[in-house]
XYZ file of N, CA, C and O in Angstrom:
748
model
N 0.843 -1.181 0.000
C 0.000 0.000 0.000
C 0.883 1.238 0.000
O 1.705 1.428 0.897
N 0.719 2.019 -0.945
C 1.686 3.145 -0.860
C 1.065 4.382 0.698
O -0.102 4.601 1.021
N 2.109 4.845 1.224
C 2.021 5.624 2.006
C 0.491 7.144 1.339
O -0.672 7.269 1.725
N 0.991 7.664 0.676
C -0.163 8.306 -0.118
C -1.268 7.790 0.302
O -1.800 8.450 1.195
N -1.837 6.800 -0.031
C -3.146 6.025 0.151
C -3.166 5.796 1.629
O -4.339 6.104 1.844
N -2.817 5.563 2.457
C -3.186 5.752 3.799
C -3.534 6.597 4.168
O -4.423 6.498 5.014
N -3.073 7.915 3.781
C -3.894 9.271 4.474
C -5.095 10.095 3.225
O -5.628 11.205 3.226
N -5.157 8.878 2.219
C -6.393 9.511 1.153
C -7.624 8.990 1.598
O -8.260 8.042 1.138
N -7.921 9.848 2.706
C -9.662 9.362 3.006
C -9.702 10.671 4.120
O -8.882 11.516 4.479
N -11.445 10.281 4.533
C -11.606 10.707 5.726
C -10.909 11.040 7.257
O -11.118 11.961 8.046
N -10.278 10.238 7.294
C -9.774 10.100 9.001
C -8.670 9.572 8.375
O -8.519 9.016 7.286
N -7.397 10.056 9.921
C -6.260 9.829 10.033
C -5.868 7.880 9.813
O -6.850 7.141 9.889
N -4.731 7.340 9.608
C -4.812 6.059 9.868
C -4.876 5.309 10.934
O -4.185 5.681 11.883
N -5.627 4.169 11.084
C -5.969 3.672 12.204
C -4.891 2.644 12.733
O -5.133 1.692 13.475
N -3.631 3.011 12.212
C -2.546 2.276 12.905
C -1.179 3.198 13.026
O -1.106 4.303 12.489
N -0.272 2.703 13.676
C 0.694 3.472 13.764
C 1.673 3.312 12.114
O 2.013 2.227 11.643
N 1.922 4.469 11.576
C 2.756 4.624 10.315
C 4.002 3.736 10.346
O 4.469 3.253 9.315
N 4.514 3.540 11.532
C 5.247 2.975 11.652
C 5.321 1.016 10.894
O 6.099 0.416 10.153
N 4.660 0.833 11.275
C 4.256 -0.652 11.138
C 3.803 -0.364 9.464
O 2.994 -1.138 8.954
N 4.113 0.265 9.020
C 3.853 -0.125 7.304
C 5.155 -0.693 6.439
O 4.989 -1.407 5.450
N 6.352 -0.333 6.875
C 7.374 -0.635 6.199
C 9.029 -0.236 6.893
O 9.125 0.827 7.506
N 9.920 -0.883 6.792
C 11.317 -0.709 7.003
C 11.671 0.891 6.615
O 11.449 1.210 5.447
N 12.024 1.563 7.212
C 12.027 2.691 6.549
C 13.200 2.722 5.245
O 13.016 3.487 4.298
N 14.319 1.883 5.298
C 15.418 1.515 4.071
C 14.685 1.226 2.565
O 14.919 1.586 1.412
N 13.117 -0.087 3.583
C 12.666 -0.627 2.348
C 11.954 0.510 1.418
O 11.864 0.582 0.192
N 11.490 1.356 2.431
C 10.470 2.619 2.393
C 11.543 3.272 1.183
O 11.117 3.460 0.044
N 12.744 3.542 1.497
C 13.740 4.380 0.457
C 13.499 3.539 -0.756
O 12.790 3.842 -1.715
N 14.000 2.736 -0.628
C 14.287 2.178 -1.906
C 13.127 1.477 -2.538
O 13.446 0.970 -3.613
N 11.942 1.304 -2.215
C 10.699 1.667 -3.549
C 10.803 2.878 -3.450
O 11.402 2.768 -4.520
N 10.830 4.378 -3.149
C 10.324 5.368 -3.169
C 12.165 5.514 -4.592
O 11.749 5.742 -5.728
N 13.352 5.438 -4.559
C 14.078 5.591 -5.135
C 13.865 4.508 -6.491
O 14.214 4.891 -7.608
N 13.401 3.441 -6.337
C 12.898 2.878 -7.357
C 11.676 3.716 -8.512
O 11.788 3.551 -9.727
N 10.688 4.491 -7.984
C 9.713 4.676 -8.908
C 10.044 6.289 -9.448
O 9.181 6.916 -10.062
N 11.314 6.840 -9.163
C 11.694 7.658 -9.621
C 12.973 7.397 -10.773
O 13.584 8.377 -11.200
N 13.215 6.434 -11.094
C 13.807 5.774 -11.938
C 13.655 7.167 -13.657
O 14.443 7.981 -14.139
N 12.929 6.948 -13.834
C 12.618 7.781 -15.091
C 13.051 9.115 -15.437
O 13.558 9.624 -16.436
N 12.612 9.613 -14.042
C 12.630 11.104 -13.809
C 14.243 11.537 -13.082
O 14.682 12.686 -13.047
N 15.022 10.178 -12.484
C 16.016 10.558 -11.965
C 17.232 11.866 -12.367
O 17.645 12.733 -11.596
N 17.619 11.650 -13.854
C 18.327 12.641 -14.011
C 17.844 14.437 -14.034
O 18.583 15.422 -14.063
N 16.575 14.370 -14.011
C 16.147 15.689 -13.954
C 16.325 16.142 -12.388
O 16.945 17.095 -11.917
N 15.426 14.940 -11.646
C 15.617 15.817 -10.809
C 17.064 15.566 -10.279
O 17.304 16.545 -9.571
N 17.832 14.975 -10.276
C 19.520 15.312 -9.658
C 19.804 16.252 -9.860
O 20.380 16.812 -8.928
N 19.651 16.908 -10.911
C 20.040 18.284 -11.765
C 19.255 19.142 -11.624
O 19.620 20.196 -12.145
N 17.736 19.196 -10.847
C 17.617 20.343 -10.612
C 17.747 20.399 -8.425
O 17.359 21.307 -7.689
N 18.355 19.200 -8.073
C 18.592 19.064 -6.760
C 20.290 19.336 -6.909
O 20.743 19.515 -5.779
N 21.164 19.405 -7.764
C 22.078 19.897 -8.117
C 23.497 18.793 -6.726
O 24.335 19.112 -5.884
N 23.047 17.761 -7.195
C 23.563 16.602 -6.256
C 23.515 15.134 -6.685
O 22.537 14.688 -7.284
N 24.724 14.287 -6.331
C 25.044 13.454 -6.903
C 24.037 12.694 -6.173
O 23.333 13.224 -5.314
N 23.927 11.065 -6.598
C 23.440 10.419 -5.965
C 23.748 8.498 -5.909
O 24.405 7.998 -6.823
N 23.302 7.777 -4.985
C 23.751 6.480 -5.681
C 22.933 6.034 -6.744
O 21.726 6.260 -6.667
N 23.439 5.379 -7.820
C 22.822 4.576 -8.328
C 22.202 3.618 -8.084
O 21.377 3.116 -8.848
N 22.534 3.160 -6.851
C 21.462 2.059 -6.345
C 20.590 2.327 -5.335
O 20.358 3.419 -4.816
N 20.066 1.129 -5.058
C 19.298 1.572 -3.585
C 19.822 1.975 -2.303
O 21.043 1.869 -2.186
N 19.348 2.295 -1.581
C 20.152 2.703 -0.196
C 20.840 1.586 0.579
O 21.950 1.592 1.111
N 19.595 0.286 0.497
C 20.207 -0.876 1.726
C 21.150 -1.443 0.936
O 21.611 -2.258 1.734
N 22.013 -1.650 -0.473
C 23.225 -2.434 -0.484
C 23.630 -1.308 0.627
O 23.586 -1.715 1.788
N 23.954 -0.177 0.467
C 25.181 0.565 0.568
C 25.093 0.514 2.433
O 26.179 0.530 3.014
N 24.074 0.468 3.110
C 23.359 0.491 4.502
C 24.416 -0.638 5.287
O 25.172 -0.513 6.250
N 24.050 -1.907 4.300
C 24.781 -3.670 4.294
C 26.447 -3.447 4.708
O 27.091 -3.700 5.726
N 26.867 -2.707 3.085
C 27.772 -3.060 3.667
C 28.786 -2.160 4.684
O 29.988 -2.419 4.753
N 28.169 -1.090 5.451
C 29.172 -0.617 6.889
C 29.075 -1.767 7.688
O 27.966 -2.285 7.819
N 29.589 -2.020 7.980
C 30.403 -3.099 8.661
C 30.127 -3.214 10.441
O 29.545 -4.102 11.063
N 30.905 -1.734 11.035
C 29.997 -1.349 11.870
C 28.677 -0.975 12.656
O 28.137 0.006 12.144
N 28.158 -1.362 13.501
C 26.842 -1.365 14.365
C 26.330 0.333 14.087
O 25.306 0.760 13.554
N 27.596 1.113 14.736
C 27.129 2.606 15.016
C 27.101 3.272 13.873
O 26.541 4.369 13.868
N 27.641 2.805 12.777
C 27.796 3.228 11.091
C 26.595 2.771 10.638
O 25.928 3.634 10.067
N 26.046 1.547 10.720
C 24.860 1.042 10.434
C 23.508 1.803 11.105
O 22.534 1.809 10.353
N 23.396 2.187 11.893
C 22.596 3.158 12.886
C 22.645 4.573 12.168
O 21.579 5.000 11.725
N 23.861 5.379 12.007
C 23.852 6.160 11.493
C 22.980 6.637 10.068
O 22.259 7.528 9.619
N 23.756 5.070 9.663
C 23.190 5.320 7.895
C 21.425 5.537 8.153
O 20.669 6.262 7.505
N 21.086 4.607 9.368
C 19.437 4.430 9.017
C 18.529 5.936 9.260
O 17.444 6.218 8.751
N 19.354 6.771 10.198
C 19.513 7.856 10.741
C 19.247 8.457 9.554
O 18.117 8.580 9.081
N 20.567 8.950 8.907
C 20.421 9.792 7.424
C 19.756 9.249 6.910
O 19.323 10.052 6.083
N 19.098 7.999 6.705
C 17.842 7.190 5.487
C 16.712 7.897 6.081
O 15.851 8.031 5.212
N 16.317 8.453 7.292
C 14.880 8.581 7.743
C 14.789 10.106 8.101
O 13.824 10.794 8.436
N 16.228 10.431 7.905
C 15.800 12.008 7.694
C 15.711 12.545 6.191
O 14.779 13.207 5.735
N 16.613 12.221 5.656
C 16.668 12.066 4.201
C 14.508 12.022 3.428
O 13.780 12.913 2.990
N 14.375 11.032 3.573
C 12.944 10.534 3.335
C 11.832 11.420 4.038
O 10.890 11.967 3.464
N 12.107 11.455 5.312
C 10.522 11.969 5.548
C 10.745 13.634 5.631
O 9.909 14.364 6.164
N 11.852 14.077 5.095
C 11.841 15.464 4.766
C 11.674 15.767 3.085
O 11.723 16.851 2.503
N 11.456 14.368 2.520
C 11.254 14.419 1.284
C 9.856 14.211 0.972
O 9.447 14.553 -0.137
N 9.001 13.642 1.899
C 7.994 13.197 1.423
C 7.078 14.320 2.279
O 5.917 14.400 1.879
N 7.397 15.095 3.272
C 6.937 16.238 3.800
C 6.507 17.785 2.435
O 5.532 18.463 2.109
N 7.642 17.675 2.151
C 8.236 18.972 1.806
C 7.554 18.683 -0.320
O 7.277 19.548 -1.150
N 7.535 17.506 -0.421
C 6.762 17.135 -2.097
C 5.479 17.230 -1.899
O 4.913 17.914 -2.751
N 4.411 16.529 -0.593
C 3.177 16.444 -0.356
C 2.689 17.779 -0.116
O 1.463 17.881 -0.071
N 3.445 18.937 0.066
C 2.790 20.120 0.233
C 3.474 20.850 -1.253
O 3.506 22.074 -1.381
N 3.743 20.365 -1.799
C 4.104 21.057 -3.375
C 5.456 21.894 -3.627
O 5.768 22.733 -4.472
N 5.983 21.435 -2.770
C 7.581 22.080 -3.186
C 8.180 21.646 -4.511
O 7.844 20.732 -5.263
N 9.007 22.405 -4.588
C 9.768 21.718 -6.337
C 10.729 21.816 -5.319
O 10.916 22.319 -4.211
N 11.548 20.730 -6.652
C 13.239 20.427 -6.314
C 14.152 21.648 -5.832
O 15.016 21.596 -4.957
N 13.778 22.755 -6.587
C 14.598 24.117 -6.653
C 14.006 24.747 -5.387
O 14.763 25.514 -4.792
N 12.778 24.555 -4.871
C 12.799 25.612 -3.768
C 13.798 24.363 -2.294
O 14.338 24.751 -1.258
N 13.703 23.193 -2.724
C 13.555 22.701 -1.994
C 15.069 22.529 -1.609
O 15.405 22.131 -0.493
N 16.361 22.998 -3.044
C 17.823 23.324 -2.558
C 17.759 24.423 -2.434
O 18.924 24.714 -2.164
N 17.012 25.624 -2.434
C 17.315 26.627 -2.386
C 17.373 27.255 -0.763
O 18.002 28.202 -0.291
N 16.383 26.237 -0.130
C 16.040 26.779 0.844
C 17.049 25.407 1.995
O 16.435 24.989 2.977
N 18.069 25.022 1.813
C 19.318 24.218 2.402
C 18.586 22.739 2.830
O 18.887 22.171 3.880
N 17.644 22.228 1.932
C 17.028 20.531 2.628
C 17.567 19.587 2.077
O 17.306 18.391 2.208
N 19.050 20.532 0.850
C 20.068 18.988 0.586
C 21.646 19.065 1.323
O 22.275 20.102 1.534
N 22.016 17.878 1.595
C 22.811 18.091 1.832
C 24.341 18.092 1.284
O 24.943 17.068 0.959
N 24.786 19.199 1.241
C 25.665 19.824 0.025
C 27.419 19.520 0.423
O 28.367 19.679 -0.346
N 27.471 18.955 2.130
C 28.858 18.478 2.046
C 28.414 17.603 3.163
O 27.364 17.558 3.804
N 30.012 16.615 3.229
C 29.443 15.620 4.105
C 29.203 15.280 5.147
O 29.179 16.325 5.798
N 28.920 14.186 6.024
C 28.310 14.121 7.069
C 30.113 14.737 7.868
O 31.245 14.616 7.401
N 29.696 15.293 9.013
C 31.321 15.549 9.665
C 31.480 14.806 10.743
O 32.627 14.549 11.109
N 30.302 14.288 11.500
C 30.468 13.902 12.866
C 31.421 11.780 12.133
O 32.150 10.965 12.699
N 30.874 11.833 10.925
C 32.289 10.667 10.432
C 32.852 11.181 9.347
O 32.344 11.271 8.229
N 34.331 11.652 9.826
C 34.928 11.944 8.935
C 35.211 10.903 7.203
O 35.236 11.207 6.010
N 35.336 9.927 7.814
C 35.827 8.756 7.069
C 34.328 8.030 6.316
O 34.605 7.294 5.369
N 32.976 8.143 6.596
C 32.485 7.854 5.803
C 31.144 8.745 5.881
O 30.014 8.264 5.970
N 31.429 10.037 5.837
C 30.945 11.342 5.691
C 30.452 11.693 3.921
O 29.605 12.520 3.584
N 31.075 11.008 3.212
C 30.653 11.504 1.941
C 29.566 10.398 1.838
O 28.373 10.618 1.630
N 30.259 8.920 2.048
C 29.010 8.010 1.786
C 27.436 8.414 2.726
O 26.283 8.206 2.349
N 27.811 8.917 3.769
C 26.296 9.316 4.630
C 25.349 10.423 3.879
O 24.144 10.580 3.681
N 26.445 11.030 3.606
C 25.680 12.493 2.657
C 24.951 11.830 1.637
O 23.838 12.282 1.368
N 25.429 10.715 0.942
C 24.965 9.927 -0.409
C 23.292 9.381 -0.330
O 22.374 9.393 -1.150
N 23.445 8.807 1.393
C 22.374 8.245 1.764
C 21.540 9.236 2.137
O 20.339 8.962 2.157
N 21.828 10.137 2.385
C 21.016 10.896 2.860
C 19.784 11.935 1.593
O 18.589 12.218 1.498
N 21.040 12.158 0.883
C 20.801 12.592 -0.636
C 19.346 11.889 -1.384
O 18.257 12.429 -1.580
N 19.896 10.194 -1.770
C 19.541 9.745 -1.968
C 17.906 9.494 -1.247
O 16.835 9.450 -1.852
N 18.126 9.372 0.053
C 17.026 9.354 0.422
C 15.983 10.169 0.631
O 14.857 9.763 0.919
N 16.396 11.699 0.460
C 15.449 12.642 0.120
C 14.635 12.484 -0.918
O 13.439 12.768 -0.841
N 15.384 11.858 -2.362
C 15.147 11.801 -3.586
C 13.935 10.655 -3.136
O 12.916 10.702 -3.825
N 13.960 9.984 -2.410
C 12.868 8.858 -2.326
C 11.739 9.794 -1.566
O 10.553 9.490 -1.683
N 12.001 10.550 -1.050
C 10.846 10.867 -0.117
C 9.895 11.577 -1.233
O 8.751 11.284 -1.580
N 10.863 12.727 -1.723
C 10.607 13.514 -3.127
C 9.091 12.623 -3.984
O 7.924 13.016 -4.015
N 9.630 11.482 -4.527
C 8.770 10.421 -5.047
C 7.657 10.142 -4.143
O 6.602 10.170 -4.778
N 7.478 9.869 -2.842
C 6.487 9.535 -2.361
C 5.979 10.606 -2.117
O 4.770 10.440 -1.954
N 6.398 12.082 -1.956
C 5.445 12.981 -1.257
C 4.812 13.243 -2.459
O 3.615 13.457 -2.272
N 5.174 13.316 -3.720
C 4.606 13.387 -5.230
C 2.733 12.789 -5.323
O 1.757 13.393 -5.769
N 2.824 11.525 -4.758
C 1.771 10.930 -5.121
C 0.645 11.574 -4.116
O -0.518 11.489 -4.510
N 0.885 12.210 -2.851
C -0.228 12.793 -2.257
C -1.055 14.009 -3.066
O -0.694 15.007 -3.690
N -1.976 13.583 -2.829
C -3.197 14.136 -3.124
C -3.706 15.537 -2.888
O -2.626 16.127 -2.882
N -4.442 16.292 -2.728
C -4.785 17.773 -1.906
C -5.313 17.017 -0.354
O -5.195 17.519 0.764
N -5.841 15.837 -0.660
C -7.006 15.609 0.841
C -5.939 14.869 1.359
O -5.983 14.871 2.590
N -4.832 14.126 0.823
C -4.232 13.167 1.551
C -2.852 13.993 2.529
O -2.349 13.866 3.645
N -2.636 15.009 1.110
C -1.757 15.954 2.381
C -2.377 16.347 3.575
O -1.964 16.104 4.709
N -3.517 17.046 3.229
C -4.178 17.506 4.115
C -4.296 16.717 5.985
O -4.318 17.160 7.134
N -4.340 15.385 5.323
C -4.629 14.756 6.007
C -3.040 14.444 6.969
O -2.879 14.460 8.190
N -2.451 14.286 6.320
C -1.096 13.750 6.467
C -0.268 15.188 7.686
O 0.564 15.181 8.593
N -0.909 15.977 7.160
C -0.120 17.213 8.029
C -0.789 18.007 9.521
O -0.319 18.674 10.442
N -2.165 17.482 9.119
C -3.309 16.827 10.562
C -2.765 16.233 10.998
O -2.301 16.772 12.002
N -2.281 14.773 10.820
C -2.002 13.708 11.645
C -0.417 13.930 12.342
O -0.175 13.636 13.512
N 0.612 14.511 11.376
C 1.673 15.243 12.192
C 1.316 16.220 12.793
O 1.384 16.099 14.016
N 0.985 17.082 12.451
C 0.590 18.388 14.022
C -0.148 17.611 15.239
O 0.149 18.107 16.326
N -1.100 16.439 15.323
C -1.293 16.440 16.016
C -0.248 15.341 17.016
O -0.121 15.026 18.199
N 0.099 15.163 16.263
C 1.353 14.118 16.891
C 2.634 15.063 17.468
O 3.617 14.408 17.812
N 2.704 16.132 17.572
C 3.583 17.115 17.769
C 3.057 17.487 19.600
O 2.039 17.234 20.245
N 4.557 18.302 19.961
C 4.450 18.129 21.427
C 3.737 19.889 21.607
O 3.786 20.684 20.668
N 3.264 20.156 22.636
C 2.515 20.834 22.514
C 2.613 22.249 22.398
O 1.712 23.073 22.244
N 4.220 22.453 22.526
C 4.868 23.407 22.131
C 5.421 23.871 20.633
O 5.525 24.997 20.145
N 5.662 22.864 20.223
C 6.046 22.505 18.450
C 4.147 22.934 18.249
O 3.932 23.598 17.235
N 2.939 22.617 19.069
C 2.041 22.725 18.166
C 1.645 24.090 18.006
O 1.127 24.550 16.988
N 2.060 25.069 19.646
C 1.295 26.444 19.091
C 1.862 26.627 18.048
O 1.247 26.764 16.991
N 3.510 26.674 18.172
C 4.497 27.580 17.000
C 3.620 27.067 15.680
O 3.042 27.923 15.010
N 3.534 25.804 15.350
C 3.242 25.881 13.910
C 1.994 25.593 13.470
O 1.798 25.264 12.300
N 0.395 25.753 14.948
C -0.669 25.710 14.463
C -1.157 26.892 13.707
O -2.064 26.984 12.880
N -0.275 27.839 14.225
C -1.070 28.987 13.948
C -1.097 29.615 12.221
O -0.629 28.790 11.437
N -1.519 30.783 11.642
C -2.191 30.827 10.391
C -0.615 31.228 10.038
O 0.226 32.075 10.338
N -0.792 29.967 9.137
C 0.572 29.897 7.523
C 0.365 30.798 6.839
O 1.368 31.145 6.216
N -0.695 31.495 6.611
C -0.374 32.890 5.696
C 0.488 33.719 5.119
O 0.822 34.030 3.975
N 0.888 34.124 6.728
C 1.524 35.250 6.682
C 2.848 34.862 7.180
O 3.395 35.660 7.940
N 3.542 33.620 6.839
C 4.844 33.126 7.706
C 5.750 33.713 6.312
O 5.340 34.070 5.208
N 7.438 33.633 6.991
C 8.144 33.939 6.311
C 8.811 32.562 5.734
O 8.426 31.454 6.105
N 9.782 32.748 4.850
C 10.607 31.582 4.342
C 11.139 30.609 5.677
O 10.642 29.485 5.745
N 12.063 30.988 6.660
C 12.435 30.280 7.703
C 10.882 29.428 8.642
O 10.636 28.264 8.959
N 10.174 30.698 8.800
C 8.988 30.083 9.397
C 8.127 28.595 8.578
O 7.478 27.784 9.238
N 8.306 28.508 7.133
C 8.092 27.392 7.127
C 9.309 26.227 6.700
O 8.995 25.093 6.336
N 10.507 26.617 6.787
C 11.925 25.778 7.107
C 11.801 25.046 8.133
O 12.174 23.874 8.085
N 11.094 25.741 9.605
C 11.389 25.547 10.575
C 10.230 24.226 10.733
O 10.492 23.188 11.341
N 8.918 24.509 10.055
C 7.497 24.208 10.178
C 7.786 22.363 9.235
O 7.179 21.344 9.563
N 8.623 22.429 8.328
C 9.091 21.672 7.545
C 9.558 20.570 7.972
O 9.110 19.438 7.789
N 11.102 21.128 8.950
C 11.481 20.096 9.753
C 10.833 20.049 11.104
O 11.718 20.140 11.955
N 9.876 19.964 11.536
C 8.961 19.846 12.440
C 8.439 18.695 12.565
O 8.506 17.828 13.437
N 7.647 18.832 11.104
C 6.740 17.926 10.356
C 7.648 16.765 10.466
O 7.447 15.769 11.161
N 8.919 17.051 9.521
C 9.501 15.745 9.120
C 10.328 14.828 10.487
O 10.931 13.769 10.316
N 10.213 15.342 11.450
C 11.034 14.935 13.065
C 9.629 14.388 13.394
O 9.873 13.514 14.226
N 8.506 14.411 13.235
C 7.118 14.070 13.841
C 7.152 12.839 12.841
O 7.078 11.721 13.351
N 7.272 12.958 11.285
C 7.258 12.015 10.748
C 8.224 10.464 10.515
O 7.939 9.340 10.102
N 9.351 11.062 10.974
C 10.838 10.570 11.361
C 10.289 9.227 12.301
O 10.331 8.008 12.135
N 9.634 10.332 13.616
C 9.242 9.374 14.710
C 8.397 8.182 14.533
O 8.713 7.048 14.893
N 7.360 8.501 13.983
C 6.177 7.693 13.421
C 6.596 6.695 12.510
O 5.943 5.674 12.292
N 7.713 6.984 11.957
C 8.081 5.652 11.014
C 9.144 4.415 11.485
O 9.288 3.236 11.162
N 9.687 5.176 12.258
C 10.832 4.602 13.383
C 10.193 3.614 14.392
O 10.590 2.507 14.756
N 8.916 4.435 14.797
C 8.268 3.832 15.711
C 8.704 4.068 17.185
O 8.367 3.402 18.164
N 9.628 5.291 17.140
C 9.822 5.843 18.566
C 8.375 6.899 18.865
O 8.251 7.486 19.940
């Protein structure tokens, strides 16, 4: 069941988001059905990416805390992609306004470029899935994160989007996608 279709109805879903999929596996159909469209958008995300899916590259760190990491950058990567497409961003607002990441991870020096890759990459998947939402399914989808938000995250970003500035919805963005992060993680 694609993510899209869970929040295309009436009411929020009646299970936790979490329990729908691996979030790796989650990348890599979402990097799979962008297959077609890939070189455009790299080029207008102005960033390299892997050619493959995320979990070879996940496989082979070797390390526990490298492996953790990667899943880390896979689930921020993604649900800031599928946030930031379901409310109609293009690729260009979406480097313009810093949601790729343009050098590498620092906290590992040594496999800092490959994290950036995953991370890259996994935006590009989110990109694809936030695509297929709907007007009602966003709608729905950004209900069900605000209300999943702590109650301080909710005044700041219940209030009327109108009149917010560029940062105000940067901030509103990664909000969403740390609410959505959680929900897929299952923390």
């Amino acid at each position: 069941m694609s993510l899209a279709h869970v929040f295309d109805g009436p009411f929020a879903p009646p299970f936790d988001v979490g329990t729908l999929l691996d979030p790796v596996t989650l990348a890599d159909t979402g990097f799979a059905t962008i297959a077609p469209d890939l070189a455009r958008l790299r080029i207008a995300l102005g960033i390299s990416v892997f050619s493959t899916a995320v979990s070879p590259v996940i496989e082979t760190m070797h390390d526990a805390l490298l492996q953790a990491e990667g899943r880390h950058e896979t689930l921020a990567g993604l649900s800031l992609g599928i946030v930031l497409a379901a409310d109609g961003r293009s690729p260009v607002w979406i480097k313009q306004h810093g949601f790729v990441k343009m050098w590498p991870v620092r906290r590992h020096p040594r496999h800092g470029r490959q994290l950036q890759g995953i991370y890259n990459t996994s935006l590009m998947a989110g990109i694809a899935y936030g695509r297929q939402f709907g007007k009602l399914a966003a709608r729905n989808l950004f209900a069900y994160l605000l209300a999943r938000m702590d109650p301080a995250t909710r005044r700041i970003h219940g209030a009327d989007s109108q009149a917010w500035k560029a940062r105000q919805w940067e901030d509103y963005y990664r909000a969403c996608a740390s609410t959505l992060r959680r929900e897929i993680d299952g923390r």
